[in-house]
Tab-separated table of C-alpha atoms in Angstrom:
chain	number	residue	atom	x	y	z
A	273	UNK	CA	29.411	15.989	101.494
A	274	UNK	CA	31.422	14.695	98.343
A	275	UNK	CA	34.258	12.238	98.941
A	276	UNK	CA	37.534	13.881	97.592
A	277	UNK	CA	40.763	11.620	96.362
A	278	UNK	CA	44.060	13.079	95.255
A	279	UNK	CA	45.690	12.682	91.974
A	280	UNK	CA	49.112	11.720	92.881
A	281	UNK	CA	50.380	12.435	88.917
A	282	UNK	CA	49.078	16.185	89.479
A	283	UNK	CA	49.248	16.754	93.267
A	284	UNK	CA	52.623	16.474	95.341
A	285	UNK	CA	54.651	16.496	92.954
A	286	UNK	CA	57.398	17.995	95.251
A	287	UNK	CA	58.120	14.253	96.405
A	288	UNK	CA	58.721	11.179	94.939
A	289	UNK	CA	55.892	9.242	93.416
A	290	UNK	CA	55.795	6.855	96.213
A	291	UNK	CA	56.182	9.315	99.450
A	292	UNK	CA	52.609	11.227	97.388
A	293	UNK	CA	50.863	8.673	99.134
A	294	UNK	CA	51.778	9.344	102.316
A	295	UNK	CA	51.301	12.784	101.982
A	296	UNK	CA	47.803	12.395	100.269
A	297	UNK	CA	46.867	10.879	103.187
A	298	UNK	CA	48.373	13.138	106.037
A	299	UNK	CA	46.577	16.336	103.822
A	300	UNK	CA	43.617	14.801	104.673
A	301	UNK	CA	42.954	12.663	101.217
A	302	UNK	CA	41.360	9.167	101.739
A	303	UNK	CA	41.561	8.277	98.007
A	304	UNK	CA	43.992	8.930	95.302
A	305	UNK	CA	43.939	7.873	91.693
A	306	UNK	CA	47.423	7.281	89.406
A	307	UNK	CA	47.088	8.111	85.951
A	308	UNK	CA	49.786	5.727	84.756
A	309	UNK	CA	51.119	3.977	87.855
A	310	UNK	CA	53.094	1.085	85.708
A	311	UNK	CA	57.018	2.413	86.022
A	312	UNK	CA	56.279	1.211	89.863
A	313	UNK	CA	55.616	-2.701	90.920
A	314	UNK	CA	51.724	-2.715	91.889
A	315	UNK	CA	52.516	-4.865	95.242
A	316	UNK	CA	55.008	-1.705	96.448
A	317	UNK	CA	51.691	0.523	95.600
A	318	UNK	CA	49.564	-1.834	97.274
A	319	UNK	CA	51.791	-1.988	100.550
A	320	UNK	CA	51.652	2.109	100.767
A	321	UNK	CA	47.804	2.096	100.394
A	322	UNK	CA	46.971	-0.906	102.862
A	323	UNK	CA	49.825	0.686	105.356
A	324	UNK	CA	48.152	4.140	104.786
A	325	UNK	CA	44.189	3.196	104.641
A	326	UNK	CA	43.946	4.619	101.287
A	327	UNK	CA	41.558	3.357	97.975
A	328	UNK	CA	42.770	3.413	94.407
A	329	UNK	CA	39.655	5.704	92.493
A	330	UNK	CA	41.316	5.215	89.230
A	331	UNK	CA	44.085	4.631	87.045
A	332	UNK	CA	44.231	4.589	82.785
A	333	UNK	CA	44.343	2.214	80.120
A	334	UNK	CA	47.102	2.063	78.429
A	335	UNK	CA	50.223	1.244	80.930
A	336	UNK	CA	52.389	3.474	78.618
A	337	UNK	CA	53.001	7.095	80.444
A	338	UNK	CA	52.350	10.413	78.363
A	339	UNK	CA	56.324	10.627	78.003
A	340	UNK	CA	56.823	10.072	74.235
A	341	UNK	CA	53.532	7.579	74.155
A	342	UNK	CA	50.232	7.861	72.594
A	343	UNK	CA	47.587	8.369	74.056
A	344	UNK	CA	45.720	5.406	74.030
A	345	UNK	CA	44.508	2.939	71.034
A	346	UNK	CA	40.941	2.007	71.546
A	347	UNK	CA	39.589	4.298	68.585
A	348	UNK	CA	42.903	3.583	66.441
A	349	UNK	CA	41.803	1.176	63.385
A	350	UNK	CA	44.164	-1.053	62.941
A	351	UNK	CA	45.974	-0.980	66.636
A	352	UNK	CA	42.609	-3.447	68.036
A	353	UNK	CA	45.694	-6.125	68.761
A	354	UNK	CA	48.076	-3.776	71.035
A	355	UNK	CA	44.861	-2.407	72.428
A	356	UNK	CA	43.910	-5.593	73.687
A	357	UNK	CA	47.379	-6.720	75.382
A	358	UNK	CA	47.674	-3.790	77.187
A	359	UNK	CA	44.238	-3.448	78.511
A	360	UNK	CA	44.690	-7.060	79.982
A	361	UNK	CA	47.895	-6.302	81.459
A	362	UNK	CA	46.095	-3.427	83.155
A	363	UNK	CA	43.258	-5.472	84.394
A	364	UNK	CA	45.674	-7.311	86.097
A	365	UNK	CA	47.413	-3.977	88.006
A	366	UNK	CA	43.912	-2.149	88.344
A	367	UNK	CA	42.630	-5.762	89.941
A	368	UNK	CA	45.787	-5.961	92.139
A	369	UNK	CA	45.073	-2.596	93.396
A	370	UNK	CA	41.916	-2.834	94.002
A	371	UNK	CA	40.932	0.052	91.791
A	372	UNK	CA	37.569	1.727	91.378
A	373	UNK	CA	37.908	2.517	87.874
A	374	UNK	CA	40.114	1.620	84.909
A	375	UNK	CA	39.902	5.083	82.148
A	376	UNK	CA	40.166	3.625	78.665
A	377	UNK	CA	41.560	6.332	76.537
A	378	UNK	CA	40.886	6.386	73.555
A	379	UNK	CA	43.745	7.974	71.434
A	380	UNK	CA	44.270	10.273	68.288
A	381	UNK	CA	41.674	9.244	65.528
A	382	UNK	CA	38.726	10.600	63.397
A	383	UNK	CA	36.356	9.586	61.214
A	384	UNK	CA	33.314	6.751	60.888
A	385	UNK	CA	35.907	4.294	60.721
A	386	UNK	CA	37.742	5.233	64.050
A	387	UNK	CA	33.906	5.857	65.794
A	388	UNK	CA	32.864	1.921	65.097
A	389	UNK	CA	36.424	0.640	66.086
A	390	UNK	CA	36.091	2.242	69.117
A	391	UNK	CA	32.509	0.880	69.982
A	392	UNK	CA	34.100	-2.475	69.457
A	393	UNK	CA	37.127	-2.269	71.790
A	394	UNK	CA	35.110	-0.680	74.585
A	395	UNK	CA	32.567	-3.715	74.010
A	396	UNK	CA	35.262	-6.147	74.094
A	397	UNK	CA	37.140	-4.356	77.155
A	398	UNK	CA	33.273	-3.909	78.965
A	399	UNK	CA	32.860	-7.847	78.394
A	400	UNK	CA	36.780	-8.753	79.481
A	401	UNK	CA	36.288	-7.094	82.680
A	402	UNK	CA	32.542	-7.676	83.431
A	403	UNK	CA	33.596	-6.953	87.153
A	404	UNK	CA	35.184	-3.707	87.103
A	405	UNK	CA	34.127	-0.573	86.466
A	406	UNK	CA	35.129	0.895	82.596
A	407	UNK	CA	35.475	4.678	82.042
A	408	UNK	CA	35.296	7.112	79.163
A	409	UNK	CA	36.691	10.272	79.314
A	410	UNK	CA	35.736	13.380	76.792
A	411	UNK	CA	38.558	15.438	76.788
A	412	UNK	CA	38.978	19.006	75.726
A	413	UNK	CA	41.089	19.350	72.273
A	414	UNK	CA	43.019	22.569	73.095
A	415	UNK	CA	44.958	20.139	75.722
A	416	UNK	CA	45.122	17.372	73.655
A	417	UNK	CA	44.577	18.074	69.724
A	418	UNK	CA	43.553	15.343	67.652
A	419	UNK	CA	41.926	13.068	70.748
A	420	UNK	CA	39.370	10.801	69.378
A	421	UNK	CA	36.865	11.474	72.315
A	422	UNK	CA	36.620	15.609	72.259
A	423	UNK	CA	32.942	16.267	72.784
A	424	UNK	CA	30.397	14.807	75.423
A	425	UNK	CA	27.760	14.197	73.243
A	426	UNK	CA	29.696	11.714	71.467
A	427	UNK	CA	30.687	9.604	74.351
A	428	UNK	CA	27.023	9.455	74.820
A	429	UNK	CA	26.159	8.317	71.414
A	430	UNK	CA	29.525	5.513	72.475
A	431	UNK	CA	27.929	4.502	75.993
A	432	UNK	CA	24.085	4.281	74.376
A	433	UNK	CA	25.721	1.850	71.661
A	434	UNK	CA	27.989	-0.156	73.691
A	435	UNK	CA	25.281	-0.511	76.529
A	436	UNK	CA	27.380	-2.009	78.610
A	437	UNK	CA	26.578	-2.091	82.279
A	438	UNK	CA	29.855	-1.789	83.341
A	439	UNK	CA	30.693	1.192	81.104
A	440	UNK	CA	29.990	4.631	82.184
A	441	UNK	CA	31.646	8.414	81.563
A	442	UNK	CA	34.484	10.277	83.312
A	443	UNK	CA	33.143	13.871	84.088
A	444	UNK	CA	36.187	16.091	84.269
A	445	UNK	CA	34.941	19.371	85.340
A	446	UNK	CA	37.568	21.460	83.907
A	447	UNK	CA	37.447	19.629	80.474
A	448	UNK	CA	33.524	20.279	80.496
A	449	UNK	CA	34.194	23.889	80.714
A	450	UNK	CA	36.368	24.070	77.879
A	451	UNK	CA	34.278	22.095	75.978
A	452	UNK	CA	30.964	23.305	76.552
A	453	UNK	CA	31.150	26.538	78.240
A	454	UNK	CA	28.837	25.962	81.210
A	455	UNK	CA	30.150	22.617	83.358
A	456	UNK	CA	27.736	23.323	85.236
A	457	UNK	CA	25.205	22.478	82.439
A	458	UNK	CA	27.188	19.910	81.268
A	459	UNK	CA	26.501	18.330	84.352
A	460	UNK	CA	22.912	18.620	84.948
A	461	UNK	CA	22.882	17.365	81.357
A	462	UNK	CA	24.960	14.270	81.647
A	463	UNK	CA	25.084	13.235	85.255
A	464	UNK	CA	23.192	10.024	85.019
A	465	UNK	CA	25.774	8.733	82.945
A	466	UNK	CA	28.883	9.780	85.088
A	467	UNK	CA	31.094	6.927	87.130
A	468	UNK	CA	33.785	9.159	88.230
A	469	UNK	CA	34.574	13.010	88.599
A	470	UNK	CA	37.644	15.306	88.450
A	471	UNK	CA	37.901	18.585	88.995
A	472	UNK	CA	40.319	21.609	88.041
A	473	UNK	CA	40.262	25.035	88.281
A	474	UNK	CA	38.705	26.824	84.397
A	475	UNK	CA	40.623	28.276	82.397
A	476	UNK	CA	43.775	27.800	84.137
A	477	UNK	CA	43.987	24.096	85.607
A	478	UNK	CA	44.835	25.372	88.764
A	479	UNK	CA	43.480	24.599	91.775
A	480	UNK	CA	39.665	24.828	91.736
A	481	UNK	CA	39.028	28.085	93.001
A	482	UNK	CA	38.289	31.819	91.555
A	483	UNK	CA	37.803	30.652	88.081
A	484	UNK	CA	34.888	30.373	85.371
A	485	UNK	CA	33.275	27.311	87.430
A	486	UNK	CA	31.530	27.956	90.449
A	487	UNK	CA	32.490	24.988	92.393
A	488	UNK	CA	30.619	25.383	95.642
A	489	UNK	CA	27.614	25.047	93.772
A	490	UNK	CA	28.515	22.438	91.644
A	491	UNK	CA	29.858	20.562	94.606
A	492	UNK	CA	26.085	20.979	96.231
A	493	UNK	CA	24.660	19.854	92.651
A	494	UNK	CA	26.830	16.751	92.899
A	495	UNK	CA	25.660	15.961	96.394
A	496	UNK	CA	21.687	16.235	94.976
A	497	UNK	CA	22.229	13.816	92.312
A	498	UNK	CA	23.067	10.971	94.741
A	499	UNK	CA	26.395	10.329	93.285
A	500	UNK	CA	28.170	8.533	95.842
A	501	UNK	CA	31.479	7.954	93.966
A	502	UNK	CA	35.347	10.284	94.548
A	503	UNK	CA	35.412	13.758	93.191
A	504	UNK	CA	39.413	13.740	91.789
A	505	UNK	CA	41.520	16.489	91.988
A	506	UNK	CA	43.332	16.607	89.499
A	507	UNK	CA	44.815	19.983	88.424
A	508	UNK	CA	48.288	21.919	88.392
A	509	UNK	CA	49.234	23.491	91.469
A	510	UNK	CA	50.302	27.414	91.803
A	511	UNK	CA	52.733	26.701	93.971
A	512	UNK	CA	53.408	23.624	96.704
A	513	UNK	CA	50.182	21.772	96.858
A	514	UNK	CA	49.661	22.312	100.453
A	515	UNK	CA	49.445	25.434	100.077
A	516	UNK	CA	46.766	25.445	97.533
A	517	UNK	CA	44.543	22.842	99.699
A	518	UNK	CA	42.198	25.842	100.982
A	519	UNK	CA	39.363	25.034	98.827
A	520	UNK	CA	39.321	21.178	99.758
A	521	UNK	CA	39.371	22.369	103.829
A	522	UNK	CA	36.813	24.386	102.912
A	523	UNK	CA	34.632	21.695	100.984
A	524	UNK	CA	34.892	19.310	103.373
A	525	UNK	CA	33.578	21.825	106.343
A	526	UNK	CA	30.508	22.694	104.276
């Protein structure tokens, strides 16, 4: 049966940041992932999750939050210096909270010379951190126009240069489907390279239900491959996100 983790910048919003652990864990999460936890000191994070039982599956590289900041450096020529002392400073709060995964995103870029500055920068990151586990994350440019990393075939021409052990890809389900057309594909295709999974509802980002992704089966795919890692929710609820949890009581009875 997969392992399901909350993300706590998408779900439960309705409370503070810091009460969205608590109420991860009393929905039934045992997991949750921060996209940009930094506004927050990691030892008051820490204290929730040890109090509560709860893992850290992920959080992003940069610290800067999506409010007026870029989205990430690591393909920017020319930014390999800020890219550098912020991924450090996030070692530090992805190492204090014991996270699974650090997401390196990569940013608004294009081009040949964007494509070998960000095979360096993952290198270097890969080679920082040798001991935790580095993320790439192709991501859909309707959402996000201009985002270096926009197709899954080139993060796999990235992870088969960098070959870095540590380095792996970030299958977001939703972002699959707008990318590809067929997630399900898309995963059969590129599942021996995936570290970490989120899902969404297609075309909507709502909860994952009744949408262009069948995610009972793709749930039951998952489960074949042997991945053992956190399927991520990480979508927009309808309404209050207890009342869209249906699918997840449902997934976790199956």
């Amino acid at each position: 049966m997969p392992k399901f983790a909350a993300n706590l910048s998408f779900l439960f919003k309705e409370y503070p940041f810091l009460e969205r652990f608590a109420e991860a864990k009393a929905a039934g999460f045992k997991a949750v992932e921060v996209l940009f936890p930094y506004d927050e000191p990691a030892s008051e994070i820490a204290w929730r999750m040890q109090d509560l039982d709860l893992e850290m599956a992920l959080i992003n590289v940069p610290p800067p939050n999506y409010t007026g900041g870029e989205r990430g450096f690591a393909a920017v020529p020319g930014l390999e210096e800020r890219f550098r002392r912020d991924f450090k400073r996030a070692l530090r709060y992805a190492e204090f909270l014991k996270a699974g995964h650090m997401h390196i995103m990569a940013g608004k870029a294009k081009g040949v010379v964007a494509l070998e500055t960000y095979k360096r920068n993952l290198a270097w990151a890969a080679q920082e951190a040798p001991n935790m586990s580095l993320t790439i994350e192709p991501i859909n440019p309707h959402d996000m126009p201009g985002y270096f990393l926009d197709d899954f075939d080139l993060a796999i021409e990235v992870l088969d240069a960098v070959a870095e052990l540590n380095l792996g890809l970030q299958f977001d389900a939703y972002h699959a489907q707008i990318i590809t057309g067929d997630a399900m594909a898309a995963w059969e295709r590129y599942a021996p390279y995936v570290r970490h999974i989120q899902i969404a509802g297609a075309p909507e980002r709502h909860e994952p239900v009744k949408g262009l992704i069948d995610y009972p089966a793709l749930f039951r795919a998952v489960d074949d491959s042997g991945y053992s890692g956190w399927i991520s929710a990480e979508y927009m609820p309808k309404t209050r996100t207890e009342d869209g949890l249906e699918w997840f009581r449902q997934a976790q009875s199956a």
